[in-house]
Amino acid sequence: MTFGASPEPRPTKNQRREAAREKARELRVQQKKKDRRNKVLLQSGIAVGIVAVIAVISLIVVNSFRPEGPGPANMASDGILIGEGLVAVRTPALAADAKPIPSQPDESGAVADIRVWVDYLCPFCGDFERTNSEQIQGWLESGAATLEVHPLATQTSKSAGTKYSLRAANAAACVANYSPDDFFVFNSAMFIDQPQENTAALNNDEIKQRIKDAGVSNLSKINTCIDDEQFKGWVLDATDRALVGPLPNTELEKVSGTPTVLVNGKQYIGSLEDPKEFAAFVQQATGQTYSTSTPTPAPAG
């Protein structure tokens, strides 16, 4: 008696060869599918990578972009020129790509042409301004001098990440643009109780309050200008121009530190805390006598 099924006949040599070929064909088909799948994944990965790179580049460009637009009115020289009676000289706003137009000093040389490059966080600028502001005001009111102030942002990294120098210089441009005849009092106010380096300094609301307390007019437009950082790009460009040079109407090549003070084109390098020394320098530069006991200059006897 036989148990179980009869054994199947053994495949012939041709059948085994055909089976091997079929198996190989199936493997090739599977490999092709795998290759296509990997290719799609690779292309997708490359595309994602390209998109990521583009996004990073775009972010860098956006973050470093200097807003296009005109500079502030009344600062065609990259500074605001204040004359007799503290009245600012009116100049049109320059286009973003326009070159500054240097102010022309008094041809007689009798009027002291004082030019100052300042950073509102710079402690030495504060020393000079607090020491000389009163006597300079007297010279301006009498017509014995003109003052051109160039706000810079050279110490933007020294305010605990708040970029105070940049924001303060932008605020200066806002005042020059919307309330130029109040610029002198604004400039003086920014150095009273001056913030220290490596602190957060003043926020925008505190800058706006200081401007208000100084009695500056047209506050609504100035406040909007400050919040919008309307002249941020101009401040950065003007700072670059000052640091690279040349400085017009002087033999001084460029600003190498703040404050940089010129009187009739000559650089003042004396004491920042002695008003008499500065008055003597102004006298030497103009050939006139400038009193320090009173803010009003007197002609040479």
Short mmCIF file of C-alpha atoms in Angstrom, two decimals:
data_model
loop_
_atom_site.label_atom_id
_atom_site.label_comp_id
_atom_site.label_asym_id
_atom_site.label_seq_id
_atom_site.Cartn_x
_atom_site.Cartn_y
_atom_site.Cartn_z
CA MET A 1 0.00 0.00 0.00
CA THR A 2 1.37 3.36 -1.00
CA PHE A 3 1.02 6.37 1.31
CA GLY A 4 1.13 10.04 -0.01
CA ALA A 5 1.16 11.60 -3.49
CA SER A 6 3.35 10.50 -6.26
CA PRO A 7 6.53 12.64 -6.57
CA GLU A 8 6.43 15.37 -9.25
CA PRO A 9 8.74 14.90 -12.15
CA ARG A 10 12.02 16.79 -11.85
CA PRO A 11 12.18 20.02 -13.98
CA THR A 12 14.12 19.65 -17.12
CA LYS A 13 17.26 21.62 -17.82
CA ASN A 14 15.36 23.98 -20.14
CA GLN A 15 12.66 24.57 -17.53
CA ARG A 16 15.27 25.42 -14.90
CA ARG A 17 16.96 27.82 -17.29
CA GLU A 18 13.64 29.49 -18.12
CA ALA A 19 12.79 29.83 -14.40
CA ALA A 20 16.15 31.44 -13.73
CA ARG A 21 15.59 33.88 -16.55
CA GLU A 22 12.15 34.79 -15.20
CA LYS A 23 13.58 35.31 -11.73
CA ALA A 24 16.31 37.53 -13.15
CA ARG A 25 13.74 39.52 -15.10
CA GLU A 26 11.69 40.08 -11.92
CA LEU A 27 14.80 41.23 -10.06
CA ARG A 28 15.65 43.67 -12.85
CA VAL A 29 12.13 45.09 -12.78
CA GLN A 30 12.30 45.51 -8.99
CA GLN A 31 15.71 47.16 -9.23
CA LYS A 32 14.47 49.58 -11.88
CA LYS A 33 11.52 50.50 -9.66
CA LYS A 34 13.89 51.01 -6.74
CA ASP A 35 16.23 53.13 -8.86
CA ARG A 36 13.34 55.32 -10.02
CA ARG A 37 12.11 55.70 -6.47
CA ASN A 38 15.58 56.68 -5.23
CA LYS A 39 15.96 59.14 -8.09
CA VAL A 40 12.67 60.79 -7.22
CA LEU A 41 13.67 61.01 -3.56
CA LEU A 42 17.07 62.41 -4.48
CA GLN A 43 15.55 65.03 -6.75
CA SER A 44 13.04 65.94 -4.09
CA GLY A 45 15.80 66.23 -1.53
CA ILE A 46 17.85 68.43 -3.82
CA ALA A 47 14.83 70.61 -4.49
CA VAL A 48 14.12 70.95 -0.78
CA GLY A 49 17.76 71.76 -0.18
CA ILE A 50 17.74 74.43 -2.88
CA VAL A 51 14.58 75.94 -1.45
CA ALA A 52 16.20 75.97 1.99
CA VAL A 53 19.34 77.64 0.68
CA ILE A 54 17.26 80.22 -1.19
CA ALA A 55 15.27 80.87 1.99
CA VAL A 56 18.45 81.40 4.01
CA ILE A 57 19.93 83.71 1.38
CA SER A 58 16.68 85.63 1.18
CA LEU A 59 16.62 86.02 4.95
CA ILE A 60 20.18 87.32 4.96
CA VAL A 61 19.41 89.78 2.18
CA VAL A 62 16.25 91.00 3.88
CA ASN A 63 18.00 91.42 7.22
CA SER A 64 20.90 93.33 5.69
CA PHE A 65 18.79 95.37 3.26
CA ARG A 66 19.01 99.12 3.63
CA PRO A 67 15.59 100.57 2.83
CA GLU A 68 15.56 102.53 -0.39
CA GLY A 69 14.29 106.04 -0.25
CA PRO A 70 15.45 109.63 0.01
CA GLY A 71 17.52 110.89 2.88
CA PRO A 72 16.18 113.48 5.30
CA ALA A 73 15.48 116.99 4.15
CA ASN A 74 17.87 119.66 5.42
CA MET A 75 20.79 117.21 5.57
CA ALA A 76 22.06 117.33 2.00
CA SER A 77 25.65 117.43 3.31
CA ASP A 78 25.04 114.38 5.56
CA GLY A 79 24.72 116.93 8.37
CA ILE A 80 22.35 119.71 9.37
CA LEU A 81 23.75 123.26 9.21
CA ILE A 82 22.51 125.59 11.95
CA GLY A 83 23.05 129.31 11.60
CA GLU A 84 22.14 132.61 13.21
CA GLY A 85 19.28 132.39 15.67
CA LEU A 86 19.53 128.56 15.73
CA VAL A 87 17.75 128.47 12.36
CA ALA A 88 18.68 125.51 10.17
CA VAL A 89 19.61 125.93 6.52
CA ARG A 90 16.97 124.31 4.29
CA THR A 91 18.11 121.77 1.72
CA PRO A 92 16.09 119.24 -0.29
CA ALA A 93 16.11 115.54 0.49
CA LEU A 94 18.62 113.65 -1.59
CA ALA A 95 17.77 110.47 -3.50
CA ALA A 96 19.07 107.24 -2.04
CA ASP A 97 21.89 106.99 -4.59
CA ALA A 98 22.76 110.70 -4.70
CA LYS A 99 26.07 112.05 -3.43
CA PRO A 100 26.02 114.53 -0.52
CA ILE A 101 26.45 118.20 -1.31
CA PRO A 102 29.05 119.84 0.98
CA SER A 103 27.97 122.99 2.80
CA GLN A 104 29.86 126.10 1.77
CA PRO A 105 31.60 127.87 4.66
CA ASP A 106 31.59 131.64 5.07
CA GLU A 107 34.05 132.99 2.49
CA SER A 108 35.32 135.76 4.77
CA GLY A 109 36.55 133.26 7.36
CA ALA A 110 35.29 135.57 10.11
CA VAL A 111 32.41 133.28 11.03
CA ALA A 112 33.46 130.13 12.84
CA ASP A 113 32.46 127.12 10.75
CA ILE A 114 32.09 124.41 13.40
CA ARG A 115 31.41 120.88 12.20
CA VAL A 116 30.92 117.96 14.56
CA TRP A 117 30.53 114.22 13.86
CA VAL A 118 28.85 112.56 16.84
CA ASP A 119 27.43 109.27 18.05
CA TYR A 120 24.75 109.72 20.71
CA LEU A 121 26.15 106.83 22.75
CA CYS A 122 29.75 108.07 22.59
CA PRO A 123 30.79 109.30 26.08
CA PHE A 124 33.44 111.64 24.66
CA CYS A 125 30.81 113.23 22.43
CA GLY A 126 28.76 113.80 25.56
CA ASP A 127 31.73 115.45 27.28
CA PHE A 128 32.26 117.84 24.38
CA GLU A 129 28.58 118.71 23.98
CA ARG A 130 27.89 119.29 27.67
CA THR A 131 31.05 121.38 27.98
CA ASN A 132 30.51 123.58 24.94
CA SER A 133 26.80 123.57 24.16
CA GLU A 134 26.03 126.80 26.02
CA GLN A 135 28.83 128.86 24.49
CA ILE A 136 28.19 127.45 20.99
CA GLN A 137 24.54 128.42 21.37
CA GLY A 138 25.61 131.98 22.18
CA TRP A 139 27.82 132.13 19.11
CA LEU A 140 24.99 130.83 16.94
CA GLU A 141 22.46 133.27 18.32
CA SER A 142 24.77 136.21 17.59
CA GLY A 143 25.75 135.00 14.14
CA ALA A 144 29.42 134.57 15.08
CA ALA A 145 29.41 130.87 14.19
CA THR A 146 27.59 128.16 12.32
CA LEU A 147 27.29 124.58 13.54
CA GLU A 148 26.92 121.53 11.32
CA VAL A 149 26.05 118.31 13.16
CA HIS A 150 26.64 114.92 11.51
CA PRO A 151 24.90 112.10 13.45
CA LEU A 152 26.65 108.73 13.05
CA ALA A 153 25.99 105.15 14.14
CA THR A 154 29.50 103.96 15.00
CA GLN A 155 28.64 102.30 18.31
CA THR A 156 25.58 100.32 17.33
CA SER A 157 27.04 97.14 18.84
CA LYS A 158 27.58 98.75 22.27
CA SER A 159 24.00 98.89 23.53
CA ALA A 160 23.21 95.31 24.57
CA GLY A 161 21.64 94.47 21.22
CA THR A 162 19.21 97.41 21.06
CA LYS A 163 21.15 99.28 18.32
CA TYR A 164 20.74 102.55 20.19
CA SER A 165 23.29 104.48 18.12
CA LEU A 166 21.43 103.62 14.93
CA ARG A 167 18.02 104.44 16.39
CA ALA A 168 19.24 107.71 17.93
CA ALA A 169 20.84 108.85 14.68
CA ASN A 170 17.62 107.97 12.84
CA ALA A 171 15.72 110.09 15.39
CA ALA A 172 18.12 112.96 14.68
CA ALA A 173 17.37 112.65 10.96
CA CYS A 174 13.65 112.65 11.75
CA VAL A 175 13.96 115.90 13.70
CA ALA A 176 16.07 117.46 10.95
CA ASN A 177 13.46 116.49 8.38
CA TYR A 178 10.30 117.54 10.24
CA SER A 179 11.45 120.21 12.72
CA PRO A 180 14.88 121.50 11.63
CA ASP A 181 14.88 124.68 13.72
CA ASP A 182 14.54 122.55 16.86
CA PHE A 183 17.56 120.43 16.04
CA PHE A 184 19.97 122.28 18.32
CA VAL A 185 17.80 121.77 21.41
CA PHE A 186 17.19 118.14 20.42
CA ASN A 187 20.92 117.54 20.02
CA SER A 188 21.66 119.05 23.42
CA ALA A 189 18.88 117.05 25.08
CA MET A 190 20.28 113.76 23.77
CA PHE A 191 23.48 114.29 25.76
CA ILE A 192 21.81 115.24 29.05
CA ASP A 193 21.78 112.20 31.33
CA GLN A 194 23.39 110.31 28.44
CA PRO A 195 23.03 106.49 28.47
CA GLN A 196 26.19 104.53 29.21
CA GLU A 197 27.88 102.19 26.77
CA ASN A 198 27.06 98.47 26.99
CA THR A 199 23.61 99.13 28.43
CA ALA A 200 20.26 98.93 26.66
CA ALA A 201 20.26 102.76 26.59
CA LEU A 202 16.95 104.42 25.61
CA ASN A 203 14.10 102.66 23.85
CA ASN A 204 12.11 104.46 21.16
CA ASP A 205 9.43 105.66 23.58
CA GLU A 206 12.11 107.16 25.82
CA ILE A 207 13.75 108.88 22.86
CA LYS A 208 10.36 110.30 21.86
CA GLN A 209 9.74 111.52 25.41
CA ARG A 210 13.12 113.22 25.49
CA ILE A 211 12.28 114.96 22.20
CA LYS A 212 8.94 116.08 23.61
CA ASP A 213 10.54 117.38 26.81
CA ALA A 214 12.99 119.43 24.72
CA GLY A 215 10.05 121.29 23.18
CA VAL A 216 10.48 119.97 19.65
CA SER A 217 7.48 120.59 17.42
CA ASN A 218 5.76 118.36 14.83
CA LEU A 219 5.91 115.41 17.24
CA SER A 220 3.37 113.22 15.47
CA LYS A 221 5.39 112.94 12.27
CA ILE A 222 8.66 112.61 14.16
CA ASN A 223 7.30 109.80 16.33
CA THR A 224 6.07 107.88 13.29
CA CYS A 225 9.43 108.43 11.61
CA ILE A 226 11.21 107.00 14.66
CA ASP A 227 8.97 103.94 14.89
CA ASP A 228 9.28 103.25 11.16
CA GLU A 229 13.06 103.82 11.19
CA GLN A 230 12.42 105.95 8.14
CA PHE A 231 16.04 107.04 7.69
CA LYS A 232 17.84 103.91 8.87
CA GLY A 233 19.34 103.28 5.44
CA TRP A 234 20.54 106.86 5.19
CA VAL A 235 22.20 106.68 8.62
CA LEU A 236 24.13 103.56 7.62
CA ASP A 237 25.23 105.12 4.33
CA ALA A 238 26.18 108.44 5.93
CA THR A 239 28.20 106.61 8.58
CA ASP A 240 30.04 104.65 5.88
CA ARG A 241 30.80 107.85 3.98
CA ALA A 242 32.21 109.54 7.06
CA LEU A 243 34.40 106.58 7.98
CA VAL A 244 35.71 106.14 4.44
CA GLY A 245 36.05 109.82 3.52
CA PRO A 246 37.05 112.16 2.16
CA LEU A 247 35.67 114.98 4.31
CA PRO A 248 35.07 118.11 2.23
CA ASN A 249 36.57 121.52 3.03
CA THR A 250 39.33 120.08 5.20
CA GLU A 251 42.63 118.28 4.94
CA LEU A 252 41.31 115.61 7.32
CA GLU A 253 40.83 112.44 5.29
CA LYS A 254 38.06 110.74 7.27
CA VAL A 255 36.40 110.32 10.65
CA SER A 256 38.51 107.97 12.75
CA GLY A 257 36.72 108.54 16.06
CA THR A 258 33.94 110.53 17.67
CA PRO A 259 33.62 113.32 18.32
CA THR A 260 35.46 114.68 15.31
CA VAL A 261 35.39 118.47 15.60
CA LEU A 262 36.50 120.85 12.87
CA VAL A 263 36.64 124.63 13.01
CA ASN A 264 37.17 126.29 9.65
CA GLY A 265 38.50 122.98 8.39
CA LYS A 266 41.02 122.51 11.22
CA GLN A 267 40.63 119.60 13.62
CA TYR A 268 40.24 120.33 17.31
CA ILE A 269 42.20 117.81 19.40
CA GLY A 270 42.22 119.67 22.73
CA SER A 271 40.37 119.03 25.97
CA LEU A 272 36.76 117.93 25.69
CA GLU A 273 35.98 119.30 29.15
CA ASP A 274 37.51 122.78 29.04
CA PRO A 275 35.31 125.39 27.31
CA LYS A 276 38.09 127.98 27.45
CA GLU A 277 40.44 125.75 25.47
CA PHE A 278 37.86 125.21 22.78
CA ALA A 279 37.02 128.94 22.66
CA ALA A 280 40.73 129.71 22.26
CA PHE A 281 40.93 127.25 19.37
CA VAL A 282 37.93 128.88 17.69
CA GLN A 283 39.55 132.28 18.20
CA GLN A 284 42.76 131.06 16.59
CA ALA A 285 40.87 129.57 13.64
CA THR A 286 38.92 132.78 12.95
CA GLY A 287 41.14 135.52 14.31
CA GLN A 288 38.38 136.67 16.67
CA THR A 289 37.95 136.58 20.44
CA TYR A 290 35.31 134.21 21.81
CA SER A 291 34.36 134.74 25.43
CA THR A 292 33.66 131.80 27.77
CA SER A 293 32.30 133.89 30.64
CA THR A 294 29.26 134.63 28.52
CA PRO A 295 27.84 132.57 25.66
CA THR A 296 27.95 135.62 23.39
CA PRO A 297 31.21 136.00 21.47
CA ALA A 298 32.88 139.39 21.38
CA PRO A 299 35.06 140.71 18.56
CA ALA A 300 38.77 141.13 19.13
CA GLY A 301 39.71 144.43 20.71
#
